[in-house]
Amino acid sequence: MHDPVLTLDEQQHIDSGPWFSKLSPPLRRAILARAAVRRVPDGLMLTSRGAQADEWCGVARGAVRISSVSLSGKQITLTYVEPGIWFGDTALFDGLPRTHDANAHGDTTLLVVRKADFKELLTRHVELYEALLRLNCRRLRLAYDLVEDLNTRPLSARLAKQILLLARSYGIAQGEEIRIGLQLAQEDLAQLLGASRQRVNQELKGFEREGAVRIEPSRLVVLSRDRLLAIAER
């Protein structure tokens, strides 16, 4: 196998990923040696709910939207997988079908490891078992936090917290401002929060009046992290 060909920025995203960067150098090299580069356009469906799992992926550029469709036909966005994050391992472990849809959000670059190679990595590197266990524990904690927020926090606090998370993952510092690089419509934010677009729009306008954010077409700019933190803690 040969090393995947990534741009310098894409390689930096993978190397500095919070999970991947903590692996031992031999394991990182082994994963990269078995990974193929796949560049996909915005909106492309990568996998669908109910499909058999045959790949493990890392995001090197862009994002992957993880979503599902409710019984009423409503699109529900659960999360966006950011550069440096790996996904798709759960179904490879338990052998069950995929639980959600995954689509490219923006032009996206993936590192793709086939199921057979993933299994071989687990056989050769016991460290990978422990690392993936930690990764899934983190996912579980985030899921518990989300359920708690949905049941205990008002929409304004949940929206402020979500914007802060997006700024941390996709923020581009421009002086004292932080521009969120991920292109999101208000409907996208509403789906993440389980709210209507109208209510999210109202809250965002309130944030803007308070000087916490600036609303641009399909972009948000954080003007004051402190003000967002104060709103999130209300």
mmCIF file of N, CA and C in Angstrom, residues 33-91:
data_model
loop_
_atom_site.group_PDB
_atom_site.id
_atom_site.type_symbol
_atom_site.label_atom_id
_atom_site.label_comp_id
_atom_site.label_asym_id
_atom_site.label_seq_id
_atom_site.Cartn_x
_atom_site.Cartn_y
_atom_site.Cartn_z
ATOM 1 N N ALA A 33 -1.299 4.221 5.546
ATOM 2 C CA ALA A 33 -0.847 3.320 4.483
ATOM 3 C C ALA A 33 -2.002 2.535 3.872
ATOM 4 N N ARG A 34 -3.092 2.392 4.627
ATOM 5 C CA ARG A 34 -4.243 1.629 4.140
ATOM 6 C C ARG A 34 -5.403 2.518 3.693
ATOM 7 N N ALA A 35 -5.198 3.814 3.733
ATOM 8 C CA ALA A 35 -6.276 4.755 3.405
ATOM 9 C C ALA A 35 -6.157 5.260 1.975
ATOM 10 N N ALA A 36 -7.288 5.368 1.321
ATOM 11 C CA ALA A 36 -7.354 5.963 -0.014
ATOM 12 C C ALA A 36 -8.004 7.341 0.089
ATOM 13 N N VAL A 37 -7.572 8.250 -0.763
ATOM 14 C CA VAL A 37 -8.140 9.604 -0.788
ATOM 15 C C VAL A 37 -9.375 9.611 -1.684
ATOM 16 N N ARG A 38 -10.448 10.182 -1.175
ATOM 17 C CA ARG A 38 -11.663 10.315 -1.974
ATOM 18 C C ARG A 38 -12.137 11.763 -1.875
ATOM 19 N N ARG A 39 -12.223 12.432 -3.019
ATOM 20 C CA ARG A 39 -12.723 13.811 -3.057
ATOM 21 C C ARG A 39 -14.124 13.796 -3.649
ATOM 22 N N VAL A 40 -15.079 14.370 -2.903
ATOM 23 C CA VAL A 40 -16.483 14.284 -3.297
ATOM 24 C C VAL A 40 -17.101 15.685 -3.308
ATOM 25 N N PRO A 41 -18.101 15.900 -4.168
ATOM 26 C CA PRO A 41 -18.741 17.219 -4.262
ATOM 27 C C PRO A 41 -19.794 17.417 -3.178
ATOM 28 N N ASP A 42 -20.179 18.659 -3.005
ATOM 29 C CA ASP A 42 -21.214 19.023 -2.039
ATOM 30 C C ASP A 42 -22.502 18.235 -2.290
ATOM 31 N N GLY A 43 -23.072 17.710 -1.214
ATOM 32 C CA GLY A 43 -24.362 17.037 -1.297
ATOM 33 C C GLY A 43 -24.309 15.562 -1.619
ATOM 34 N N LEU A 44 -23.167 15.046 -2.037
ATOM 35 C CA LEU A 44 -23.099 13.631 -2.415
ATOM 36 C C LEU A 44 -23.410 12.742 -1.213
ATOM 37 N N MET A 45 -24.295 11.757 -1.401
ATOM 38 C CA MET A 45 -24.596 10.804 -0.332
ATOM 39 C C MET A 45 -23.466 9.796 -0.235
ATOM 40 N N LEU A 46 -22.880 9.702 0.943
ATOM 41 C CA LEU A 46 -21.762 8.795 1.170
ATOM 42 C C LEU A 46 -22.252 7.422 1.614
ATOM 43 N N THR A 47 -23.285 7.428 2.432
ATOM 44 C CA THR A 47 -23.911 6.180 2.847
ATOM 45 C C THR A 47 -25.314 6.496 3.343
ATOM 46 N N SER A 48 -26.167 5.498 3.335
ATOM 47 C CA SER A 48 -27.556 5.726 3.722
ATOM 48 C C SER A 48 -27.946 4.811 4.882
ATOM 49 N N ARG A 49 -28.952 5.236 5.608
ATOM 50 C CA ARG A 49 -29.467 4.441 6.715
ATOM 51 C C ARG A 49 -29.913 3.066 6.209
ATOM 52 N N GLY A 50 -29.492 2.028 6.903
ATOM 53 C CA GLY A 50 -29.850 0.667 6.518
ATOM 54 C C GLY A 50 -28.839 -0.013 5.621
ATOM 55 N N ALA A 51 -27.871 0.765 5.092
ATOM 56 C CA ALA A 51 -26.851 0.175 4.214
ATOM 57 C C ALA A 51 -25.836 -0.606 5.043
ATOM 58 N N GLN A 52 -25.234 -1.605 4.420
ATOM 59 C CA GLN A 52 -24.180 -2.353 5.090
ATOM 60 C C GLN A 52 -22.911 -1.508 5.163
ATOM 61 N N ALA A 53 -22.213 -1.598 6.272
ATOM 62 C CA ALA A 53 -21.002 -0.803 6.481
ATOM 63 C C ALA A 53 -19.794 -1.502 5.874
ATOM 64 N N ASP A 54 -19.047 -0.785 5.056
ATOM 65 C CA ASP A 54 -17.844 -1.385 4.476
ATOM 66 C C ASP A 54 -16.662 -0.428 4.450
ATOM 67 N N GLU A 55 -16.799 0.753 5.111
ATOM 68 C CA GLU A 55 -15.705 1.731 5.106
ATOM 69 C C GLU A 55 -15.636 2.479 6.439
ATOM 70 N N TRP A 56 -14.432 2.877 6.774
ATOM 71 C CA TRP A 56 -14.144 3.753 7.909
ATOM 72 C C TRP A 56 -13.499 5.000 7.326
ATOM 73 N N CYS A 57 -13.949 6.178 7.742
ATOM 74 C CA CYS A 57 -13.526 7.409 7.070
ATOM 75 C C CYS A 57 -13.010 8.459 8.039
ATOM 76 N N GLY A 58 -12.049 9.237 7.553
ATOM 77 C CA GLY A 58 -11.579 10.434 8.244
ATOM 78 C C GLY A 58 -11.794 11.630 7.337
ATOM 79 N N VAL A 59 -12.225 12.740 7.897
ATOM 80 C CA VAL A 59 -12.472 13.946 7.116
ATOM 81 C C VAL A 59 -11.199 14.792 7.080
ATOM 82 N N ALA A 60 -10.725 15.076 5.879
ATOM 83 C CA ALA A 60 -9.523 15.897 5.714
ATOM 84 C C ALA A 60 -9.852 17.324 5.286
ATOM 85 N N ARG A 61 -11.012 17.506 4.685
ATOM 86 C CA ARG A 61 -11.453 18.847 4.257
ATOM 87 C C ARG A 61 -12.966 18.833 4.116
ATOM 88 N N GLY A 62 -13.589 19.993 4.349
ATOM 89 C CA GLY A 62 -15.037 20.066 4.227
ATOM 90 C C GLY A 62 -15.719 19.545 5.474
ATOM 91 N N ALA A 63 -16.840 18.859 5.295
ATOM 92 C CA ALA A 63 -17.591 18.312 6.431
ATOM 93 C C ALA A 63 -18.523 17.222 5.922
ATOM 94 N N VAL A 64 -18.988 16.401 6.845
ATOM 95 C CA VAL A 64 -19.972 15.369 6.526
ATOM 96 C C VAL A 64 -21.181 15.574 7.440
ATOM 97 N N ARG A 65 -22.340 15.702 6.835
ATOM 98 C CA ARG A 65 -23.577 15.886 7.603
ATOM 99 C C ARG A 65 -24.187 14.523 7.909
ATOM 100 N N ILE A 66 -24.373 14.251 9.187
ATOM 101 C CA ILE A 66 -24.993 13.015 9.647
ATOM 102 C C ILE A 66 -26.452 13.333 9.959
ATOM 103 N N SER A 67 -27.371 12.637 9.310
ATOM 104 C CA SER A 67 -28.787 13.003 9.434
ATOM 105 C C SER A 67 -29.677 11.778 9.318
ATOM 106 N N SER A 68 -30.963 12.017 9.537
ATOM 107 C CA SER A 68 -31.970 10.990 9.332
ATOM 108 C C SER A 68 -33.269 11.672 8.943
ATOM 109 N N VAL A 69 -34.267 10.889 8.601
ATOM 110 C CA VAL A 69 -35.583 11.411 8.236
ATOM 111 C C VAL A 69 -36.603 10.842 9.211
ATOM 112 N N SER A 70 -37.398 11.718 9.819
ATOM 113 C CA SER A 70 -38.402 11.281 10.788
ATOM 114 C C SER A 70 -39.547 10.568 10.080
ATOM 115 N N LEU A 71 -40.434 9.963 10.867
ATOM 116 C CA LEU A 71 -41.592 9.269 10.302
ATOM 117 C C LEU A 71 -42.492 10.224 9.523
ATOM 118 N N SER A 72 -42.480 11.503 9.905
ATOM 119 C CA SER A 72 -43.291 12.496 9.203
ATOM 120 C C SER A 72 -42.618 13.019 7.945
ATOM 121 N N GLY A 73 -41.378 12.555 7.688
ATOM 122 C CA GLY A 73 -40.657 12.993 6.502
ATOM 123 C C GLY A 73 -39.766 14.190 6.713
ATOM 124 N N LYS A 74 -39.614 14.631 7.963
ATOM 125 C CA LYS A 74 -38.787 15.800 8.261
ATOM 126 C C LYS A 74 -37.318 15.412 8.353
ATOM 127 N N GLN A 75 -36.460 16.211 7.716
ATOM 128 C CA GLN A 75 -35.021 15.983 7.778
ATOM 129 C C GLN A 75 -34.498 16.408 9.142
ATOM 130 N N ILE A 76 -33.703 15.558 9.778
ATOM 131 C CA ILE A 76 -33.140 15.848 11.094
ATOM 132 C C ILE A 76 -31.622 15.729 11.002
ATOM 133 N N THR A 77 -30.922 16.821 11.247
ATOM 134 C CA THR A 77 -29.463 16.809 11.248
ATOM 135 C C THR A 77 -28.971 16.572 12.668
ATOM 136 N N LEU A 78 -28.122 15.581 12.857
ATOM 137 C CA LEU A 78 -27.613 15.240 14.178
ATOM 138 C C LEU A 78 -26.288 15.916 14.468
ATOM 139 N N THR A 79 -25.410 15.944 13.482
ATOM 140 C CA THR A 79 -24.110 16.564 13.689
ATOM 141 C C THR A 79 -23.422 16.768 12.349
ATOM 142 N N TYR A 80 -22.348 17.541 12.367
ATOM 143 C CA TYR A 80 -21.461 17.698 11.223
ATOM 144 C C TYR A 80 -20.085 17.178 11.634
ATOM 145 N N VAL A 81 -19.550 16.248 10.869
ATOM 146 C CA VAL A 81 -18.229 15.695 11.156
ATOM 147 C C VAL A 81 -17.195 16.626 10.548
ATOM 148 N N GLU A 82 -16.346 17.164 11.378
ATOM 149 C CA GLU A 82 -15.401 18.202 10.964
ATOM 150 C C GLU A 82 -14.070 17.607 10.512
ATOM 151 N N PRO A 83 -13.210 18.415 9.874
ATOM 152 C CA PRO A 83 -11.874 17.940 9.496
ATOM 153 C C PRO A 83 -11.093 17.449 10.711
ATOM 154 N N GLY A 84 -10.411 16.325 10.534
ATOM 155 C CA GLY A 84 -9.634 15.733 11.609
ATOM 156 C C GLY A 84 -10.379 14.682 12.401
ATOM 157 N N ILE A 85 -11.690 14.509 12.127
ATOM 158 C CA ILE A 85 -12.507 13.547 12.859
ATOM 159 C C ILE A 85 -12.772 12.319 11.986
ATOM 160 N N TRP A 86 -12.767 11.143 12.619
ATOM 161 C CA TRP A 86 -13.026 9.878 11.932
ATOM 162 C C TRP A 86 -14.411 9.371 12.322
ATOM 163 N N PHE A 87 -15.066 8.678 11.401
ATOM 164 C CA PHE A 87 -16.419 8.184 11.671
ATOM 165 C C PHE A 87 -16.669 6.893 10.893
ATOM 166 N N GLY A 88 -17.745 6.191 11.288
ATOM 167 C CA GLY A 88 -18.133 4.977 10.574
ATOM 168 C C GLY A 88 -17.648 3.697 11.196
ATOM 169 N N ASP A 89 -16.975 3.779 12.342
ATOM 170 C CA ASP A 89 -16.406 2.572 12.948
ATOM 171 C C ASP A 89 -17.430 1.745 13.716
ATOM 172 N N THR A 90 -18.486 2.386 14.231
ATOM 173 C CA THR A 90 -19.452 1.657 15.069
ATOM 174 C C THR A 90 -20.068 0.476 14.322
ATOM 175 N N ALA A 91 -20.555 0.729 13.108
ATOM 176 C CA ALA A 91 -21.197 -0.347 12.338
ATOM 177 C C ALA A 91 -20.193 -1.402 11.888
#
